[in-house]
Short mmCIF file of C-alpha atoms and ligand atoms in Angstrom, two decimals:
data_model
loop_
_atom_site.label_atom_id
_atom_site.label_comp_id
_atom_site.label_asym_id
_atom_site.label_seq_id
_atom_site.Cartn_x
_atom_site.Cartn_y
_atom_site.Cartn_z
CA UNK C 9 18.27 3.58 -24.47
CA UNK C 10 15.37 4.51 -22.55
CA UNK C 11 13.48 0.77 -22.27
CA UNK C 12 14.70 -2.78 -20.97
CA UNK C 13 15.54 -5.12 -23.39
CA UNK C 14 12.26 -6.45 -24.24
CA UNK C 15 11.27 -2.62 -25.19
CA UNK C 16 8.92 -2.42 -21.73
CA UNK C 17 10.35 0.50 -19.74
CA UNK C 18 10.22 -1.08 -16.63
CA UNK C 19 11.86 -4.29 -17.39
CA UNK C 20 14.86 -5.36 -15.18
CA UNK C 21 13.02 -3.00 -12.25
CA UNK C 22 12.00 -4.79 -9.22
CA UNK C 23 9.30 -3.77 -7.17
CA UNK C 24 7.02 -4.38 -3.69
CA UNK C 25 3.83 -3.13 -4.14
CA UNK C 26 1.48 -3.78 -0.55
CA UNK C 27 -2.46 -4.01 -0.90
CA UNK C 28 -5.60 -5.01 0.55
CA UNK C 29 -6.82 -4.45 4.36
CA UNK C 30 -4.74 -5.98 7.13
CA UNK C 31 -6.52 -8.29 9.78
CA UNK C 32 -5.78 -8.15 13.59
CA UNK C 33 -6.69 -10.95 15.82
CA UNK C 34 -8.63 -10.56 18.56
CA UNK C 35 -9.13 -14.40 19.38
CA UNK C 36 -8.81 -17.22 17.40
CA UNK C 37 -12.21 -16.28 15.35
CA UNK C 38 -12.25 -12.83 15.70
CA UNK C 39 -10.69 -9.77 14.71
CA UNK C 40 -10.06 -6.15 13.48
CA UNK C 41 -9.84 -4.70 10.28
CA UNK C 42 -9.58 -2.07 8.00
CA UNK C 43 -12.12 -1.23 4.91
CA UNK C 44 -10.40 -2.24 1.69
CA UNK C 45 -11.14 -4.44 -1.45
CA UNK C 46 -7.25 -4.48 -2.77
CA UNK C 47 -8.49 -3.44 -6.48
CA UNK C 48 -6.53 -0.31 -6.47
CA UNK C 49 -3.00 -2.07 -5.09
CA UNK C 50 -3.96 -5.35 -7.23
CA UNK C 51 -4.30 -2.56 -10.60
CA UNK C 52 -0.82 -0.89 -9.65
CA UNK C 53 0.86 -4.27 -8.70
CA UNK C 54 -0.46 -5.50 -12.82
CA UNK C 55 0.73 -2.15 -14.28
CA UNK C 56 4.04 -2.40 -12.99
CA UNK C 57 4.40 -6.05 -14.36
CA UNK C 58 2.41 -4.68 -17.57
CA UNK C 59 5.58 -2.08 -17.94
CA UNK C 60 8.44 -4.99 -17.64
CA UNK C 61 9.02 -5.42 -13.50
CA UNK C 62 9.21 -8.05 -11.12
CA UNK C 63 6.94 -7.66 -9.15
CA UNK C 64 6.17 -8.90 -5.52
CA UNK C 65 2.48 -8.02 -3.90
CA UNK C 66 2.04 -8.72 -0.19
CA UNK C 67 -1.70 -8.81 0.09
CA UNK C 68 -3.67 -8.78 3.50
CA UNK C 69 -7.05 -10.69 3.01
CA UNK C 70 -8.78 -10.00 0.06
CA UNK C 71 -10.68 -11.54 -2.94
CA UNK C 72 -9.27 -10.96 -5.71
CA UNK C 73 -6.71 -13.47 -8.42
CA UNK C 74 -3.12 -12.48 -8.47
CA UNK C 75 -2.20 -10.05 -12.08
CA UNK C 76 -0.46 -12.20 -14.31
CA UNK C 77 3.29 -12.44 -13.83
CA UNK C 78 3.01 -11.29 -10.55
CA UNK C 79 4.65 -13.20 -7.34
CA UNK C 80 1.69 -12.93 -4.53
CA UNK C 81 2.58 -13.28 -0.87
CA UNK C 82 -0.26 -13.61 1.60
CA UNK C 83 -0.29 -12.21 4.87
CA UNK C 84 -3.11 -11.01 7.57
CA UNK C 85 -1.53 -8.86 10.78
CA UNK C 86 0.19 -6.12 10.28
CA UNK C 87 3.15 -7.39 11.44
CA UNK C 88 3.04 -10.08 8.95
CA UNK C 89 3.02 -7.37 6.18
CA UNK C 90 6.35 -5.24 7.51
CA UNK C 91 8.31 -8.51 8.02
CA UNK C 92 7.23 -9.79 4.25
CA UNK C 93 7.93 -6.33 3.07
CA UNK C 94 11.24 -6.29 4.96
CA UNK C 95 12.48 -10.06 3.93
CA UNK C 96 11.43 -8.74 0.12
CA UNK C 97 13.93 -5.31 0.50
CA UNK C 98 16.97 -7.48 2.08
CA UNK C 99 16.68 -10.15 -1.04
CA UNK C 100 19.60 -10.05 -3.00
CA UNK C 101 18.73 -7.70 -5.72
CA UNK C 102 17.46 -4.83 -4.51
CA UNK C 103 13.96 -2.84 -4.67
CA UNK C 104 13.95 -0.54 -7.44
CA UNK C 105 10.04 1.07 -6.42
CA UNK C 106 7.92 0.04 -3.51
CA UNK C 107 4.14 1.36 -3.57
CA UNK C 108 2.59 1.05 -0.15
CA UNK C 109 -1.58 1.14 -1.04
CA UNK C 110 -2.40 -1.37 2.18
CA UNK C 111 -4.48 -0.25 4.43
CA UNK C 112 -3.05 -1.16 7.26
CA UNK C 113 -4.74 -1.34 11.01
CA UNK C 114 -3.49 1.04 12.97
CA UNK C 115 -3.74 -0.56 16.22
CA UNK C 116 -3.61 -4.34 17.08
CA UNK C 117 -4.63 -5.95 19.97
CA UNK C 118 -2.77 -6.22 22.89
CA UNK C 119 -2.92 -9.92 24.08
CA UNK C 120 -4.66 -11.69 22.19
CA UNK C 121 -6.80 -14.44 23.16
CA UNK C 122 -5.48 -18.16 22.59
CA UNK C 123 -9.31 -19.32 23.05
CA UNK C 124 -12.45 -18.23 22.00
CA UNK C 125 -13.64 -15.39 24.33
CA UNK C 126 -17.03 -16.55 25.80
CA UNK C 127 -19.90 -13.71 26.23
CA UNK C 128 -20.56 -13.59 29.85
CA UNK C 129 -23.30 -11.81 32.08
CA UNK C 130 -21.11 -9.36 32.94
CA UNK C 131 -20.80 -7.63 29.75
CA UNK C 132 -18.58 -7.12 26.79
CA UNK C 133 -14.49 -7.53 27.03
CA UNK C 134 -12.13 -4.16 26.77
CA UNK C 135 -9.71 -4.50 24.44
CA UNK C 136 -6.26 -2.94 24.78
CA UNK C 137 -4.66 -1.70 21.67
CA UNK C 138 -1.01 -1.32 20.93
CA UNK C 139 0.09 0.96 17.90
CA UNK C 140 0.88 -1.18 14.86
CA UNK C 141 5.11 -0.25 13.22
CA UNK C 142 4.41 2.21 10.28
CA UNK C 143 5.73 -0.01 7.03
CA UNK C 144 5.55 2.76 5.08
CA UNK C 145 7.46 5.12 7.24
CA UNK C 146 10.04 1.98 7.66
CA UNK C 147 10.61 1.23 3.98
CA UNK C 148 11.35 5.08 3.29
CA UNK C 149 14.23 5.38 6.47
CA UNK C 150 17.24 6.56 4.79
CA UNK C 151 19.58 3.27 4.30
CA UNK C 152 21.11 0.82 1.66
CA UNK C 153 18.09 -1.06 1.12
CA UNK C 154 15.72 1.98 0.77
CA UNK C 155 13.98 1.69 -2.62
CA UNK C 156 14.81 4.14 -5.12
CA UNK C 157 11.25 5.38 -5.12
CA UNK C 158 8.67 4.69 -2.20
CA UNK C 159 4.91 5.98 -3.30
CA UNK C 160 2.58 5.97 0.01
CA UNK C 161 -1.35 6.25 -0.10
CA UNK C 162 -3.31 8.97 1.53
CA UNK C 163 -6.86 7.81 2.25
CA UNK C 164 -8.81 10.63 3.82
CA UNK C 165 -11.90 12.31 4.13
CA UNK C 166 -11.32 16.39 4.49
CA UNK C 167 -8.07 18.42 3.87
CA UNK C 168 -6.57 16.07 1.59
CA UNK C 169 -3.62 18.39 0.50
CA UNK C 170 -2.74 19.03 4.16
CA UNK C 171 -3.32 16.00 5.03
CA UNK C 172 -1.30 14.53 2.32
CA UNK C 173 1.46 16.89 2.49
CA UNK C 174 2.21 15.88 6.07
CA UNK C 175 1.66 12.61 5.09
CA UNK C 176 4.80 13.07 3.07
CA UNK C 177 7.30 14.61 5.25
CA UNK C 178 6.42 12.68 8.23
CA UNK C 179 7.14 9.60 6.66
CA UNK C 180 10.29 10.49 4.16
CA UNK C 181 8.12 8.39 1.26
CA UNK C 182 8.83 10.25 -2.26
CA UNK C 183 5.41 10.40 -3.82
CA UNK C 184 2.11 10.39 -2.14
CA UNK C 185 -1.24 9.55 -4.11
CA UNK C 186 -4.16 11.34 -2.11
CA UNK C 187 -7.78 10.10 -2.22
CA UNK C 188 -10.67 11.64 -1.60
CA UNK C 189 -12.63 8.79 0.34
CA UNK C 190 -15.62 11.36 1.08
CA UNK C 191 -17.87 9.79 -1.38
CA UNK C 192 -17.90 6.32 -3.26
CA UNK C 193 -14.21 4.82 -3.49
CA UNK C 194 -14.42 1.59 -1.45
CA UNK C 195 -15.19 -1.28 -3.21
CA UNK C 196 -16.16 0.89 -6.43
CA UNK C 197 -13.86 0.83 -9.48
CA UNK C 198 -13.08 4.32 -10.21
CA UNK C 199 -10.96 7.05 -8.19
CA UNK C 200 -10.52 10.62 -7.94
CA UNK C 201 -6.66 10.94 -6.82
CA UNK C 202 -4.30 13.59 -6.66
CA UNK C 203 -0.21 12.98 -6.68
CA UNK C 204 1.77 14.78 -4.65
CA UNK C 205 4.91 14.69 -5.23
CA UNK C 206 8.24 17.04 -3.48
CA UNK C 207 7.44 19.42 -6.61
CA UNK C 208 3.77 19.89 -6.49
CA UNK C 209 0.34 18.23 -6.62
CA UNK C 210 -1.19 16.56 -9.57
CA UNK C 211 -4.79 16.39 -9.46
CA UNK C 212 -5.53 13.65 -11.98
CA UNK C 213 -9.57 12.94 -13.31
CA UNK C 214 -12.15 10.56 -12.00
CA UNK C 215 -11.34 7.25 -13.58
CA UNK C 216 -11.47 3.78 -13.42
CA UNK C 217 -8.98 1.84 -10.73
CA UNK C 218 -7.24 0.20 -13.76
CA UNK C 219 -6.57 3.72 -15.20
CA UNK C 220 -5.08 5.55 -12.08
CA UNK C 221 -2.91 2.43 -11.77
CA UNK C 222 -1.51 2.53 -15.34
CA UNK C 223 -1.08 6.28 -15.13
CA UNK C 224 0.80 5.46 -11.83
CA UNK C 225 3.14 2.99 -13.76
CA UNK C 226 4.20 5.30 -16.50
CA UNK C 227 5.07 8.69 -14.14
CA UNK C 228 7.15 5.48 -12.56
CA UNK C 229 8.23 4.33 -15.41
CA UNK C 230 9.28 8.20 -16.41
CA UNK C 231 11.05 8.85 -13.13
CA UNK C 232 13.41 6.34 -13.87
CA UNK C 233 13.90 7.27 -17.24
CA UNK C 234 15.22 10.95 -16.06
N1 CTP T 312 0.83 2.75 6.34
C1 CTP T 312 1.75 1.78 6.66
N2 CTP T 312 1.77 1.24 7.91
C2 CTP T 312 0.90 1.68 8.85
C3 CTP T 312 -0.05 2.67 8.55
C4 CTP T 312 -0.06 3.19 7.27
O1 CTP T 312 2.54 1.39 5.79
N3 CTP T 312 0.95 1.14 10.06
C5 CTP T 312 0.85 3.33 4.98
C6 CTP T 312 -0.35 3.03 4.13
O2 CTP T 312 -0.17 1.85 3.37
C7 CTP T 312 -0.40 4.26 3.23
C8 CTP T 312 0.14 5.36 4.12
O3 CTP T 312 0.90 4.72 5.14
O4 CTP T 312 0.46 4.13 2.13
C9 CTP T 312 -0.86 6.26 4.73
O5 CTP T 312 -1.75 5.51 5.51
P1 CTP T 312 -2.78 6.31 6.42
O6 CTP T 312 -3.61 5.33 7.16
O7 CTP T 312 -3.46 7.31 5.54
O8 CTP T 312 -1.77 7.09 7.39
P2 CTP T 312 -1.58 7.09 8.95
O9 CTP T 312 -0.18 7.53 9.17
O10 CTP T 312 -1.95 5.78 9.54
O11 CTP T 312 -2.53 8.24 9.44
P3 CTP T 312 -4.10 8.27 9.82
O12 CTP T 312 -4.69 6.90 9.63
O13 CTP T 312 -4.14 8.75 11.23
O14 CTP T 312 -4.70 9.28 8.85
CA1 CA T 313 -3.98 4.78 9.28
#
């Protein structure tokens, strides 16, 4: 009653889980980016599949081996990542959960170079930035193919339940995880999050990457059992 047919509780779920730093051209060798090793998106993308779904990770540039049993798509801009995220939410059956943990930029370069740009006496190039689409914000618009549950990230470094809490209404998502990036996160293996959720916050212990994942996966995994 309450698992797939294989007894996993997530099994006939599909899901779109985003991870890892985008990368924003500036010229054909250089660019912007974003501070993020994918390990906590790679953990929740294995989880899910651990619990029974199909899963589909669209990972900016990172280096890390896909989880096991999980369908990789590669992509570096950010508008690579919406339009992967977007061609995975119109496929024919449907996104069950969609966790957003990329770390997107959140401005690309306007114009971008076709040729190297050459130092020159004068000094240094300006670069114009443009405002990257919010995918998160996208994937949680009210429609048809809007997931069933859409979990956002919340990097930040004060006021993370105010922070967080706008996080939530401003982009419709369901559930956001909140991290306190203040002291070690990036590139280290444990995590101090909190879940905030429509109902209330959920601070959860320091643990390891892996852990906040699998935790992740079962609330999931409970959600849809209610
Ligand atoms: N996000 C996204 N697309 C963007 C920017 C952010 O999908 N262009 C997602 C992230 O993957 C994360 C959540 O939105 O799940 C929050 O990202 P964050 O950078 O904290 O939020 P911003 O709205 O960009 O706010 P700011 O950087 O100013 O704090
Ligand atoms: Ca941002």
């Amino acid at each position: 009653l309450l698992a797939g047919p294989d007894g996993r509780p997530l099994t006939g779920r599909t899901a779109v889980v985003t991870a890892g730093p985008t990368f924003e051209p500036i010229d054909p060798v250089r660019g912007l980016t974003n501070r993020s090793s994918g390990k906590q998106g790679y953990a929740v993308a294995a989880a899910l599949a651990e619990l029974g779904a199909e899963v589909t990770l669209i990972s900016g540039p990172v280096a890390l081996d896909a989880p096991v049993g999980v369908t990789r798509v590669w992509v570096e801009a950010a508008t690579e990542m919406k339009a992967a995220v977007e061609a995975r939410l119109n496929s024919d059956r449907g996104t069950d959960i969609a966790v957003m943990s990329a770390a997107v930029a959140d401005w690309r370069v306007d114009g971008i170079a076709s040729g190297k740009i050459k130092k020159k006496p004068g000094g240094p190039p300006s670069l114009a930035l443009i405002e990257n689409p919010d995918i998160l914000a996208g994937v949680s618009a009210p429609g048809p193919r809007r997931p069933k549950l859409v979990v956002g990230f919340a990097a930040e470094t004060s006021d993370l339940e105010t922070n967080a809490r706008a996080k939530l209404s401003r982009k419709g998502c369901d559930w956001i995880v909140g991290n306190d990036v203040s002291g070690e996160v990036f590139g280290s293996d444990g995590n101090a999050v909190t879940l905030f959720t429509r109902n209330g916050a959920e601070p959860w212990p320091r643990q390891s990457k892996t852990e906040v994942a699998r935790k992740l996966a079962h609330r999931i995994a409970d959600h849809f059992k209610a």
